[in-house]
PDB file of C-alpha atoms in Angstrom:
ATOM      1  CA  UNK A 630     -34.921 -17.865  -6.015  1.00  0.00           C
ATOM      2  CA  UNK A 631     -33.897 -16.150  -2.768  1.00  0.00           C
ATOM      3  CA  UNK A 632     -33.731 -12.346  -2.708  1.00  0.00           C
ATOM      4  CA  UNK A 633     -31.068 -10.833  -0.436  1.00  0.00           C
ATOM      5  CA  UNK A 634     -32.486  -7.394   0.271  1.00  0.00           C
ATOM      6  CA  UNK A 635     -29.940  -4.790   1.467  1.00  0.00           C
ATOM      7  CA  UNK A 636     -27.076  -7.268   0.981  1.00  0.00           C
ATOM      8  CA  UNK A 637     -23.745  -6.285  -0.515  1.00  0.00           C
ATOM      9  CA  UNK A 638     -21.077  -8.261  -2.350  1.00  0.00           C
ATOM     10  CA  UNK A 639     -17.730  -6.662  -1.572  1.00  0.00           C
ATOM     11  CA  UNK A 640     -14.959  -6.546  -4.193  1.00  0.00           C
ATOM     12  CA  UNK A 641     -11.664  -5.719  -2.523  1.00  0.00           C
ATOM     13  CA  UNK A 642      -9.151  -6.749  -5.189  1.00  0.00           C
ATOM     14  CA  UNK A 643      -9.458  -7.631  -8.856  1.00  0.00           C
ATOM     15  CA  UNK A 644      -8.257 -11.214  -8.666  1.00  0.00           C
ATOM     16  CA  UNK A 645      -6.479 -12.075 -11.893  1.00  0.00           C
ATOM     17  CA  UNK A 646      -7.117 -15.598 -13.186  1.00  0.00           C
ATOM     18  CA  UNK A 647      -5.950 -15.099 -16.747  1.00  0.00           C
ATOM     19  CA  UNK A 648      -7.921 -13.107 -19.326  1.00  0.00           C
ATOM     20  CA  UNK A 649     -10.687 -15.689 -19.826  1.00  0.00           C
ATOM     21  CA  UNK A 650     -10.904 -16.760 -16.171  1.00  0.00           C
ATOM     22  CA  UNK A 651     -11.067 -13.160 -14.918  1.00  0.00           C
ATOM     23  CA  UNK A 652     -13.874 -12.213 -17.305  1.00  0.00           C
ATOM     24  CA  UNK A 653     -15.872 -15.350 -16.441  1.00  0.00           C
ATOM     25  CA  UNK A 654     -15.472 -14.673 -12.719  1.00  0.00           C
ATOM     26  CA  UNK A 655     -16.736 -11.096 -13.052  1.00  0.00           C
ATOM     27  CA  UNK A 656     -19.629 -12.264 -15.240  1.00  0.00           C
ATOM     28  CA  UNK A 657     -20.700 -14.842 -12.627  1.00  0.00           C
ATOM     29  CA  UNK A 658     -20.537 -12.238  -9.859  1.00  0.00           C
ATOM     30  CA  UNK A 659     -22.722  -9.915 -11.936  1.00  0.00           C
ATOM     31  CA  UNK A 660     -25.288 -12.623 -12.735  1.00  0.00           C
ATOM     32  CA  UNK A 661     -25.460 -13.721  -9.082  1.00  0.00           C
ATOM     33  CA  UNK A 662     -25.987 -10.135  -7.940  1.00  0.00           C
ATOM     34  CA  UNK A 663     -28.822  -9.634 -10.403  1.00  0.00           C
ATOM     35  CA  UNK A 664     -30.571 -12.900  -9.558  1.00  0.00           C
ATOM     36  CA  UNK A 665     -30.370 -12.342  -5.789  1.00  0.00           C
ATOM     37  CA  UNK A 666     -30.819  -8.556  -5.834  1.00  0.00           C
ATOM     38  CA  UNK A 667     -27.413  -8.171  -4.149  1.00  0.00           C
ATOM     39  CA  UNK A 668     -25.613  -4.839  -4.499  1.00  0.00           C
ATOM     40  CA  UNK A 669     -21.937  -4.833  -5.488  1.00  0.00           C
ATOM     41  CA  UNK A 670     -19.643  -2.624  -3.422  1.00  0.00           C
ATOM     42  CA  UNK A 671     -16.130  -2.049  -4.770  1.00  0.00           C
ATOM     43  CA  UNK A 672     -13.399  -0.484  -2.642  1.00  0.00           C
ATOM     44  CA  UNK A 673     -10.557   0.752  -4.813  1.00  0.00           C
ATOM     45  CA  UNK A 674      -7.146   1.745  -3.497  1.00  0.00           C
ATOM     46  CA  UNK A 675      -5.105   0.346  -6.374  1.00  0.00           C
ATOM     47  CA  UNK A 676      -5.811   1.178 -10.019  1.00  0.00           C
ATOM     48  CA  UNK A 677      -3.298  -1.159 -11.640  1.00  0.00           C
ATOM     49  CA  UNK A 678      -3.287  -4.492  -9.856  1.00  0.00           C
ATOM     50  CA  UNK A 679       0.147  -6.046  -9.322  1.00  0.00           C
ATOM     51  CA  UNK A 680      -0.837  -9.388 -10.872  1.00  0.00           C
ATOM     52  CA  UNK A 681      -2.487  -8.140 -14.073  1.00  0.00           C
ATOM     53  CA  UNK A 682       0.308  -8.058 -16.689  1.00  0.00           C
ATOM     54  CA  UNK A 683      -1.405  -5.823 -19.257  1.00  0.00           C
ATOM     55  CA  UNK A 684      -2.516  -2.274 -18.395  1.00  0.00           C
ATOM     56  CA  UNK A 685      -4.996  -2.119 -21.275  1.00  0.00           C
ATOM     57  CA  UNK A 686      -6.773  -5.235 -19.993  1.00  0.00           C
ATOM     58  CA  UNK A 687      -6.589  -3.803 -16.453  1.00  0.00           C
ATOM     59  CA  UNK A 688      -8.296  -0.600 -17.653  1.00  0.00           C
ATOM     60  CA  UNK A 689     -10.947  -2.635 -19.473  1.00  0.00           C
ATOM     61  CA  UNK A 690     -11.699  -4.561 -16.275  1.00  0.00           C
ATOM     62  CA  UNK A 691     -11.948  -1.275 -14.338  1.00  0.00           C
ATOM     63  CA  UNK A 692     -14.641  -0.088 -16.739  1.00  0.00           C
ATOM     64  CA  UNK A 693     -16.624  -3.296 -16.301  1.00  0.00           C
ATOM     65  CA  UNK A 694     -16.442  -3.292 -12.499  1.00  0.00           C
ATOM     66  CA  UNK A 695     -17.260   0.425 -12.365  1.00  0.00           C
ATOM     67  CA  UNK A 696     -20.356  -0.286 -14.429  1.00  0.00           C
ATOM     68  CA  UNK A 697     -21.685  -3.235 -12.426  1.00  0.00           C
ATOM     69  CA  UNK A 698     -20.951  -1.727  -8.986  1.00  0.00           C
ATOM     70  CA  UNK A 699     -23.727  -0.126  -6.970  1.00  0.00           C
ATOM     71  CA  UNK A 700     -21.197   2.044  -5.093  1.00  0.00           C
ATOM     72  CA  UNK A 701     -17.454   2.605  -5.423  1.00  0.00           C
ATOM     73  CA  UNK A 702     -15.191   3.669  -2.570  1.00  0.00           C
ATOM     74  CA  UNK A 703     -11.841   5.169  -3.537  1.00  0.00           C
ATOM     75  CA  UNK A 704      -9.141   5.896  -0.957  1.00  0.00           C
ATOM     76  CA  UNK A 705      -8.028   9.172  -2.533  1.00  0.00           C
ATOM     77  CA  UNK A 706      -9.684  11.639  -4.891  1.00  0.00           C
ATOM     78  CA  UNK A 707      -6.828  11.307  -7.427  1.00  0.00           C
ATOM     79  CA  UNK A 708      -8.044   7.784  -8.220  1.00  0.00           C
ATOM     80  CA  UNK A 709     -11.206   9.234  -9.763  1.00  0.00           C
ATOM     81  CA  UNK A 710      -9.130  10.342 -12.754  1.00  0.00           C
ATOM     82  CA  UNK A 711      -8.702   6.676 -13.708  1.00  0.00           C
ATOM     83  CA  UNK A 712     -12.348   5.646 -13.434  1.00  0.00           C
ATOM     84  CA  UNK A 713     -15.039   6.368 -16.059  1.00  0.00           C
ATOM     85  CA  UNK A 714     -16.441   9.847 -15.479  1.00  0.00           C
ATOM     86  CA  UNK A 715     -20.030   8.681 -15.936  1.00  0.00           C
ATOM     87  CA  UNK A 716     -19.694   6.573 -12.762  1.00  0.00           C
ATOM     88  CA  UNK A 717     -18.261   9.320 -10.522  1.00  0.00           C
ATOM     89  CA  UNK A 718     -21.744  10.056  -9.144  1.00  0.00           C
ATOM     90  CA  UNK A 719     -21.735   6.713  -7.322  1.00  0.00           C
ATOM     91  CA  UNK A 720     -18.213   7.117  -5.961  1.00  0.00           C
ATOM     92  CA  UNK A 721     -17.315   8.005  -2.365  1.00  0.00           C
ATOM     93  CA  UNK A 722     -13.860   9.159  -1.261  1.00  0.00           C
ATOM     94  CA  UNK A 723     -12.720   7.554   1.993  1.00  0.00           C
ATOM     95  CA  UNK A 724      -9.326   6.686   3.495  1.00  0.00           C
ATOM     96  CA  UNK A 725      -7.360   4.155   5.464  1.00  0.00           C
ATOM     97  CA  UNK A 726      -6.629   4.881   9.130  1.00  0.00           C
ATOM     98  CA  UNK A 727      -4.224   4.205  11.954  1.00  0.00           C
ATOM     99  CA  UNK A 728      -2.589   0.757  11.699  1.00  0.00           C
ATOM    100  CA  UNK A 729      -0.838   1.062  15.061  1.00  0.00           C
ATOM    101  CA  UNK A 730      -3.288  -1.028  17.104  1.00  0.00           C
ATOM    102  CA  UNK A 731      -3.196  -3.916  14.642  1.00  0.00           C
ATOM    103  CA  UNK A 732       0.589  -4.100  14.613  1.00  0.00           C
ATOM    104  CA  UNK A 733       1.000  -3.379  18.342  1.00  0.00           C
ATOM    105  CA  UNK A 734      -1.431  -6.183  19.215  1.00  0.00           C
ATOM    106  CA  UNK A 735       0.121  -8.756  16.895  1.00  0.00           C
ATOM    107  CA  UNK A 736       1.565 -11.436  19.182  1.00  0.00           C
ATOM    108  CA  UNK A 737       3.036 -14.051  16.829  1.00  0.00           C
ATOM    109  CA  UNK A 738       6.776 -13.678  16.274  1.00  0.00           C
ATOM    110  CA  UNK A 739       8.693 -14.439  13.106  1.00  0.00           C
ATOM    111  CA  UNK A 740      11.784 -16.074  14.599  1.00  0.00           C
ATOM    112  CA  UNK A 741      13.354 -16.726  11.223  1.00  0.00           C
ATOM    113  CA  UNK A 742      13.233 -13.037  10.408  1.00  0.00           C
ATOM    114  CA  UNK A 743      14.621 -12.082  13.818  1.00  0.00           C
ATOM    115  CA  UNK A 744      17.561 -14.450  13.516  1.00  0.00           C
ATOM    116  CA  UNK A 745      18.472 -13.322  10.008  1.00  0.00           C
ATOM    117  CA  UNK A 746      17.959  -9.657  10.791  1.00  0.00           C
ATOM    118  CA  UNK A 747      20.019  -9.717  13.976  1.00  0.00           C
ATOM    119  CA  UNK A 748      22.821 -11.686  12.296  1.00  0.00           C
ATOM    120  CA  UNK A 749      22.912  -9.138   9.485  1.00  0.00           C
ATOM    121  CA  UNK A 750      23.245  -6.251  11.932  1.00  0.00           C
ATOM    122  CA  UNK A 751      26.045  -7.978  13.837  1.00  0.00           C
ATOM    123  CA  UNK A 752      27.944  -9.084  10.739  1.00  0.00           C
ATOM    124  CA  UNK A 753      27.741  -5.665   9.096  1.00  0.00           C
ATOM    125  CA  UNK A 754      28.182  -3.735  12.371  1.00  0.00           C
ATOM    126  CA  UNK A 755      24.919  -1.863  11.829  1.00  0.00           C
ATOM    127  CA  UNK A 756      23.649   0.271  14.705  1.00  0.00           C
ATOM    128  CA  UNK A 757      20.697   2.085  13.132  1.00  0.00           C
ATOM    129  CA  UNK A 758      18.349   1.564  10.191  1.00  0.00           C
ATOM    130  CA  UNK A 759      17.933   4.525   7.823  1.00  0.00           C
ATOM    131  CA  UNK A 760      15.333   3.255   5.398  1.00  0.00           C
ATOM    132  CA  UNK A 761      12.578   0.634   5.248  1.00  0.00           C
ATOM    133  CA  UNK A 762      10.556  -0.595   2.277  1.00  0.00           C
ATOM    134  CA  UNK A 763       7.503  -2.869   2.676  1.00  0.00           C
ATOM    135  CA  UNK A 764       5.672  -3.890  -0.480  1.00  0.00           C
ATOM    136  CA  UNK A 765       4.648  -6.736  -2.761  1.00  0.00           C
ATOM    137  CA  UNK A 766       5.146  -4.672  -5.934  1.00  0.00           C
ATOM    138  CA  UNK A 767       6.375  -6.418  -9.044  1.00  0.00           C
ATOM    139  CA  UNK A 768       9.795  -8.046  -9.109  1.00  0.00           C
ATOM    140  CA  UNK A 769      11.017  -5.818 -11.954  1.00  0.00           C
ATOM    141  CA  UNK A 770      10.085  -2.679  -9.997  1.00  0.00           C
ATOM    142  CA  UNK A 771      11.851  -3.882  -6.885  1.00  0.00           C
ATOM    143  CA  UNK A 772      14.989  -4.906  -8.733  1.00  0.00           C
ATOM    144  CA  UNK A 773      15.313  -1.428 -10.274  1.00  0.00           C
ATOM    145  CA  UNK A 774      14.898   0.096  -6.828  1.00  0.00           C
ATOM    146  CA  UNK A 775      17.566  -2.167  -5.329  1.00  0.00           C
ATOM    147  CA  UNK A 776      19.962  -1.212  -8.126  1.00  0.00           C
ATOM    148  CA  UNK A 777      19.549   2.408  -7.041  1.00  0.00           C
ATOM    149  CA  UNK A 778      19.883   1.581  -3.328  1.00  0.00           C
ATOM    150  CA  UNK A 779      23.081  -0.375  -4.010  1.00  0.00           C
ATOM    151  CA  UNK A 780      24.707   2.969  -4.856  1.00  0.00           C
ATOM    152  CA  UNK A 781      23.953   4.421  -1.409  1.00  0.00           C
ATOM    153  CA  UNK A 782      25.367   3.703   2.027  1.00  0.00           C
ATOM    154  CA  UNK A 783      21.918   3.764   3.649  1.00  0.00           C
ATOM    155  CA  UNK A 784      21.207   0.882   6.020  1.00  0.00           C
ATOM    156  CA  UNK A 785      18.040  -0.426   4.442  1.00  0.00           C
ATOM    157  CA  UNK A 786      15.466  -3.092   5.309  1.00  0.00           C
ATOM    158  CA  UNK A 787      13.353  -4.442   2.448  1.00  0.00           C
ATOM    159  CA  UNK A 788      10.382  -6.711   3.156  1.00  0.00           C
ATOM    160  CA  UNK A 789       8.797  -7.987  -0.060  1.00  0.00           C
ATOM    161  CA  UNK A 790       6.661 -11.110   0.476  1.00  0.00           C
ATOM    162  CA  UNK A 791       6.783 -13.820  -2.201  1.00  0.00           C
ATOM    163  CA  UNK A 792       9.334 -12.042  -4.405  1.00  0.00           C
ATOM    164  CA  UNK A 793      12.584 -13.823  -5.227  1.00  0.00           C
ATOM    165  CA  UNK A 794      15.252 -11.545  -6.624  1.00  0.00           C
ATOM    166  CA  UNK A 795      17.859 -12.151  -9.310  1.00  0.00           C
ATOM    167  CA  UNK A 796      20.003  -9.067  -8.630  1.00  0.00           C
ATOM    168  CA  UNK A 797      22.998  -8.514  -6.378  1.00  0.00           C
ATOM    169  CA  UNK A 798      22.239  -6.853  -3.048  1.00  0.00           C
ATOM    170  CA  UNK A 799      24.742  -4.651  -1.210  1.00  0.00           C
ATOM    171  CA  UNK A 800      25.815  -5.556   2.299  1.00  0.00           C
ATOM    172  CA  UNK A 801      24.023  -2.528   3.743  1.00  0.00           C
ATOM    173  CA  UNK A 802      20.658  -3.896   2.510  1.00  0.00           C
ATOM    174  CA  UNK A 803      18.694  -6.577   4.376  1.00  0.00           C
ATOM    175  CA  UNK A 804      16.175  -8.400   2.197  1.00  0.00           C
ATOM    176  CA  UNK A 805      13.367 -10.694   3.383  1.00  0.00           C
ATOM    177  CA  UNK A 806      10.592 -12.157   1.239  1.00  0.00           C
ATOM    178  CA  UNK A 807       8.043 -13.404   3.760  1.00  0.00           C
ATOM    179  CA  UNK A 808       5.433 -11.662   5.885  1.00  0.00           C
ATOM    180  CA  UNK A 809       6.532  -9.755   8.990  1.00  0.00           C
ATOM    181  CA  UNK A 810       4.315  -7.937  11.497  1.00  0.00           C
ATOM    182  CA  UNK A 811       5.399  -7.770  15.129  1.00  0.00           C
ATOM    183  CA  UNK A 812       9.064  -7.228  14.283  1.00  0.00           C
ATOM    184  CA  UNK A 813       8.241  -4.225  12.070  1.00  0.00           C
ATOM    185  CA  UNK A 814       7.068  -2.349  15.152  1.00  0.00           C
ATOM    186  CA  UNK A 815      10.308  -3.167  16.940  1.00  0.00           C
ATOM    187  CA  UNK A 816      12.276  -1.766  14.007  1.00  0.00           C
ATOM    188  CA  UNK A 817      10.196   1.403  13.967  1.00  0.00           C
ATOM    189  CA  UNK A 818      10.487   2.003  17.692  1.00  0.00           C
ATOM    190  CA  UNK A 819      14.209   1.285  17.982  1.00  0.00           C
ATOM    191  CA  UNK A 820      15.288   3.463  15.037  1.00  0.00           C
ATOM    192  CA  UNK A 821      14.217   7.027  15.711  1.00  0.00           C
ATOM    193  CA  UNK A 822      15.444   8.423  12.390  1.00  0.00           C
ATOM    194  CA  UNK A 823      14.112   5.725  10.110  1.00  0.00           C
ATOM    195  CA  UNK A 824      12.386   6.784   6.873  1.00  0.00           C
ATOM    196  CA  UNK A 825       9.731   4.796   4.974  1.00  0.00           C
ATOM    197  CA  UNK A 826      10.162   4.344   1.232  1.00  0.00           C
ATOM    198  CA  UNK A 827       7.370   3.780  -1.285  1.00  0.00           C
ATOM    199  CA  UNK A 828       9.488   2.814  -4.261  1.00  0.00           C
ATOM    200  CA  UNK A 829       6.987   2.110  -7.015  1.00  0.00           C
ATOM    201  CA  UNK A 830       5.014   4.193  -9.487  1.00  0.00           C
ATOM    202  CA  UNK A 831       1.699   2.386  -9.286  1.00  0.00           C
ATOM    203  CA  UNK A 832      -1.463   4.473  -9.124  1.00  0.00           C
ATOM    204  CA  UNK A 833      -2.546   3.457  -5.634  1.00  0.00           C
ATOM    205  CA  UNK A 834      -2.867   4.434  -2.007  1.00  0.00           C
ATOM    206  CA  UNK A 835      -0.371   1.971  -0.508  1.00  0.00           C
ATOM    207  CA  UNK A 836      -1.223   0.534   2.878  1.00  0.00           C
ATOM    208  CA  UNK A 837       2.481   0.966   3.691  1.00  0.00           C
ATOM    209  CA  UNK A 838       2.014   4.749   3.502  1.00  0.00           C
ATOM    210  CA  UNK A 839      -0.570   4.602   6.278  1.00  0.00           C
ATOM    211  CA  UNK A 840       1.514   2.069   8.188  1.00  0.00           C
ATOM    212  CA  UNK A 841       4.522   4.412   8.179  1.00  0.00           C
ATOM    213  CA  UNK A 842       2.360   7.382   9.102  1.00  0.00           C
ATOM    214  CA  UNK A 843       0.779   5.441  11.978  1.00  0.00           C
ATOM    215  CA  UNK A 844       4.196   5.186  13.624  1.00  0.00           C
ATOM    216  CA  UNK A 845       5.321   8.741  12.752  1.00  0.00           C
ATOM    217  CA  UNK A 846       7.706   7.490  10.060  1.00  0.00           C
ATOM    218  CA  UNK A 847       8.381  10.169   7.376  1.00  0.00           C
ATOM    219  CA  UNK A 848       7.836   8.979   3.811  1.00  0.00           C
ATOM    220  CA  UNK A 849       9.773   9.096   0.563  1.00  0.00           C
ATOM    221  CA  UNK A 850       7.684   8.562  -2.554  1.00  0.00           C
ATOM    222  CA  UNK A 851       8.067   8.902  -6.308  1.00  0.00           C
ATOM    223  CA  UNK A 852       6.414  11.747  -8.190  1.00  0.00           C
ATOM    224  CA  UNK A 853       3.226   9.893  -9.128  1.00  0.00           C
ATOM    225  CA  UNK A 854      -0.360  10.429  -8.014  1.00  0.00           C
ATOM    226  CA  UNK A 855      -1.788   9.968  -5.457  1.00  0.00           C
ATOM    227  CA  UNK A 856       1.380   9.373  -3.402  1.00  0.00           C
ATOM    228  CA  UNK A 857       2.868  12.725  -4.351  1.00  0.00           C
ATOM    229  CA  UNK A 858      -0.415  14.510  -3.605  1.00  0.00           C
ATOM    230  CA  UNK A 859      -0.688  13.000  -0.132  1.00  0.00           C
ATOM    231  CA  UNK A 860       2.953  13.732   0.734  1.00  0.00           C
ATOM    232  CA  UNK A 861       2.754  17.329  -0.524  1.00  0.00           C
ATOM    233  CA  UNK A 862      -0.681  18.164   0.903  1.00  0.00           C
ATOM    234  CA  UNK A 863       0.213  17.019   4.404  1.00  0.00           C
ATOM    235  CA  UNK A 864       3.991  17.623   4.284  1.00  0.00           C
ATOM    236  CA  UNK A 865       4.710  14.152   5.672  1.00  0.00           C
ATOM    237  CA  UNK A 866       7.842  13.470   3.653  1.00  0.00           C
ATOM    238  CA  UNK A 867       9.508  14.224   0.339  1.00  0.00           C
ATOM    239  CA  UNK A 868       9.158  13.388  -3.330  1.00  0.00           C
ATOM    240  CA  UNK A 869      12.234  11.611  -4.647  1.00  0.00           C
ATOM    241  CA  UNK A 870      13.749   9.992  -7.722  1.00  0.00           C
ATOM    242  CA  UNK A 871      16.042   6.973  -7.589  1.00  0.00           C
ATOM    243  CA  UNK A 872      19.195   9.046  -7.958  1.00  0.00           C
ATOM    244  CA  UNK A 873      18.451  11.304  -4.971  1.00  0.00           C
ATOM    245  CA  UNK A 874      17.393   8.775  -2.331  1.00  0.00           C
ATOM    246  CA  UNK A 875      20.536   9.229  -0.230  1.00  0.00           C
ATOM    247  CA  UNK A 876      20.254  13.039  -0.285  1.00  0.00           C
ATOM    248  CA  UNK A 877      16.557  13.135   0.571  1.00  0.00           C
ATOM    249  CA  UNK A 878      16.868  10.638   3.438  1.00  0.00           C
ATOM    250  CA  UNK A 879      19.619  12.809   4.929  1.00  0.00           C
ATOM    251  CA  UNK A 880      17.452  15.917   4.579  1.00  0.00           C
ATOM    252  CA  UNK A 881      14.477  14.270   6.267  1.00  0.00           C
ATOM    253  CA  UNK A 882      16.634  13.006   9.126  1.00  0.00           C
ATOM    254  CA  UNK A 883      17.722  16.584   9.823  1.00  0.00           C
ATOM    255  CA  UNK A 884      14.073  17.659  10.248  1.00  0.00           C
ATOM    256  CA  UNK A 885      12.451  14.634  11.903  1.00  0.00           C
ATOM    257  CA  UNK A 886      10.415  16.633  14.438  1.00  0.00           C
ATOM    258  CA  UNK A 887       8.774  18.674  11.672  1.00  0.00           C
ATOM    259  CA  UNK A 888       7.669  15.578   9.784  1.00  0.00           C
ATOM    260  CA  UNK A 889       6.611  13.640  12.877  1.00  0.00           C
ATOM    261  CA  UNK A 890       4.312  16.485  13.913  1.00  0.00           C
ATOM    262  CA  UNK A 891       2.717  16.558  10.454  1.00  0.00           C
ATOM    263  CA  UNK A 892       2.309  12.782  10.463  1.00  0.00           C
ATOM    264  CA  UNK A 893       0.306  12.959  13.689  1.00  0.00           C
ATOM    265  CA  UNK A 894      -1.996  15.515  12.067  1.00  0.00           C
ATOM    266  CA  UNK A 895      -2.317  13.390   8.941  1.00  0.00           C
ATOM    267  CA  UNK A 896      -3.425  10.300  10.862  1.00  0.00           C
ATOM    268  CA  UNK A 897      -5.807  12.360  12.984  1.00  0.00           C
ATOM    269  CA  UNK A 898      -7.522  13.809   9.913  1.00  0.00           C
ATOM    270  CA  UNK A 899      -7.532  10.420   8.135  1.00  0.00           C
ATOM    271  CA  UNK A 900      -8.843   8.145  10.859  1.00  0.00           C
ATOM    272  CA  UNK A 901     -10.776   4.900  10.608  1.00  0.00           C
ATOM    273  CA  UNK A 902     -13.738   6.671  12.258  1.00  0.00           C
ATOM    274  CA  UNK A 903     -13.898   9.265   9.496  1.00  0.00           C
ATOM    275  CA  UNK A 904     -13.593   6.567   6.870  1.00  0.00           C
ATOM    276  CA  UNK A 905     -16.344   4.566   8.589  1.00  0.00           C
ATOM    277  CA  UNK A 906     -18.666   7.568   8.322  1.00  0.00           C
ATOM    278  CA  UNK A 907     -18.205   7.504   4.560  1.00  0.00           C
ATOM    279  CA  UNK A 908     -18.935   3.781   4.439  1.00  0.00           C
ATOM    280  CA  UNK A 909     -22.053   4.195   6.566  1.00  0.00           C
ATOM    281  CA  UNK A 910     -23.433   6.683   4.062  1.00  0.00           C
ATOM    282  CA  UNK A 911     -23.696   3.809   1.610  1.00  0.00           C
ATOM    283  CA  UNK A 912     -25.880   1.707   3.871  1.00  0.00           C
TER     284      UNK A 912
END
């Protein structure tokens, strides 16, 4: 049998294939790694995966993967609280970085999105966007958020790939359920007082948080770790509940320069280069 010295198998997401299928998949990965002397590297930015319906099973899977992994990379120290303490000695805290280059360099346009978005602005006489939400969180979470946003007069863009809603959406909300890249940058750059919303309570470091920060977009987040820790430590936005979204967006818009300055510092201190240094320590 071949031996793959100094080779790593990278687990990025816990892919849910049903209870039995998920366990079999993890077992096969473990057996393959043992036979070939391959080390398992797990990068964890999301404790409770969106597609795993049961949190108890999710936690059980976390214990298994923590045990079979050679090294674990978490994207914020708060995530350590959800991993078995006996495996903390093989855990490294890293971070995401600046997403600006990826989005700035993305050339392919989404013409469907542009047409729908521009028609919405014309039909509703919308000049500026106040709030943007980008996530693939669960349908039930998103529908509760939209119910709260329906009570505001904030001009809001929601991009939630692969999620079909069954709730009424106010005219001041634009909803799109496919992937968008290039056009997001245009929205950011043409709306100087736009605020980014992270409207779920999952224990994760959302990539949308770093995306917003990369373009100096202040952030609203719920009072759950690690989102609240990041926002409070770096003063890059405000903690909010559903009832106060309108108020907090207005408050942020009055102090945009303060938040934009802090966002630049946040991205500088959480760069891809610094994260890469952490990853290199593993190898």
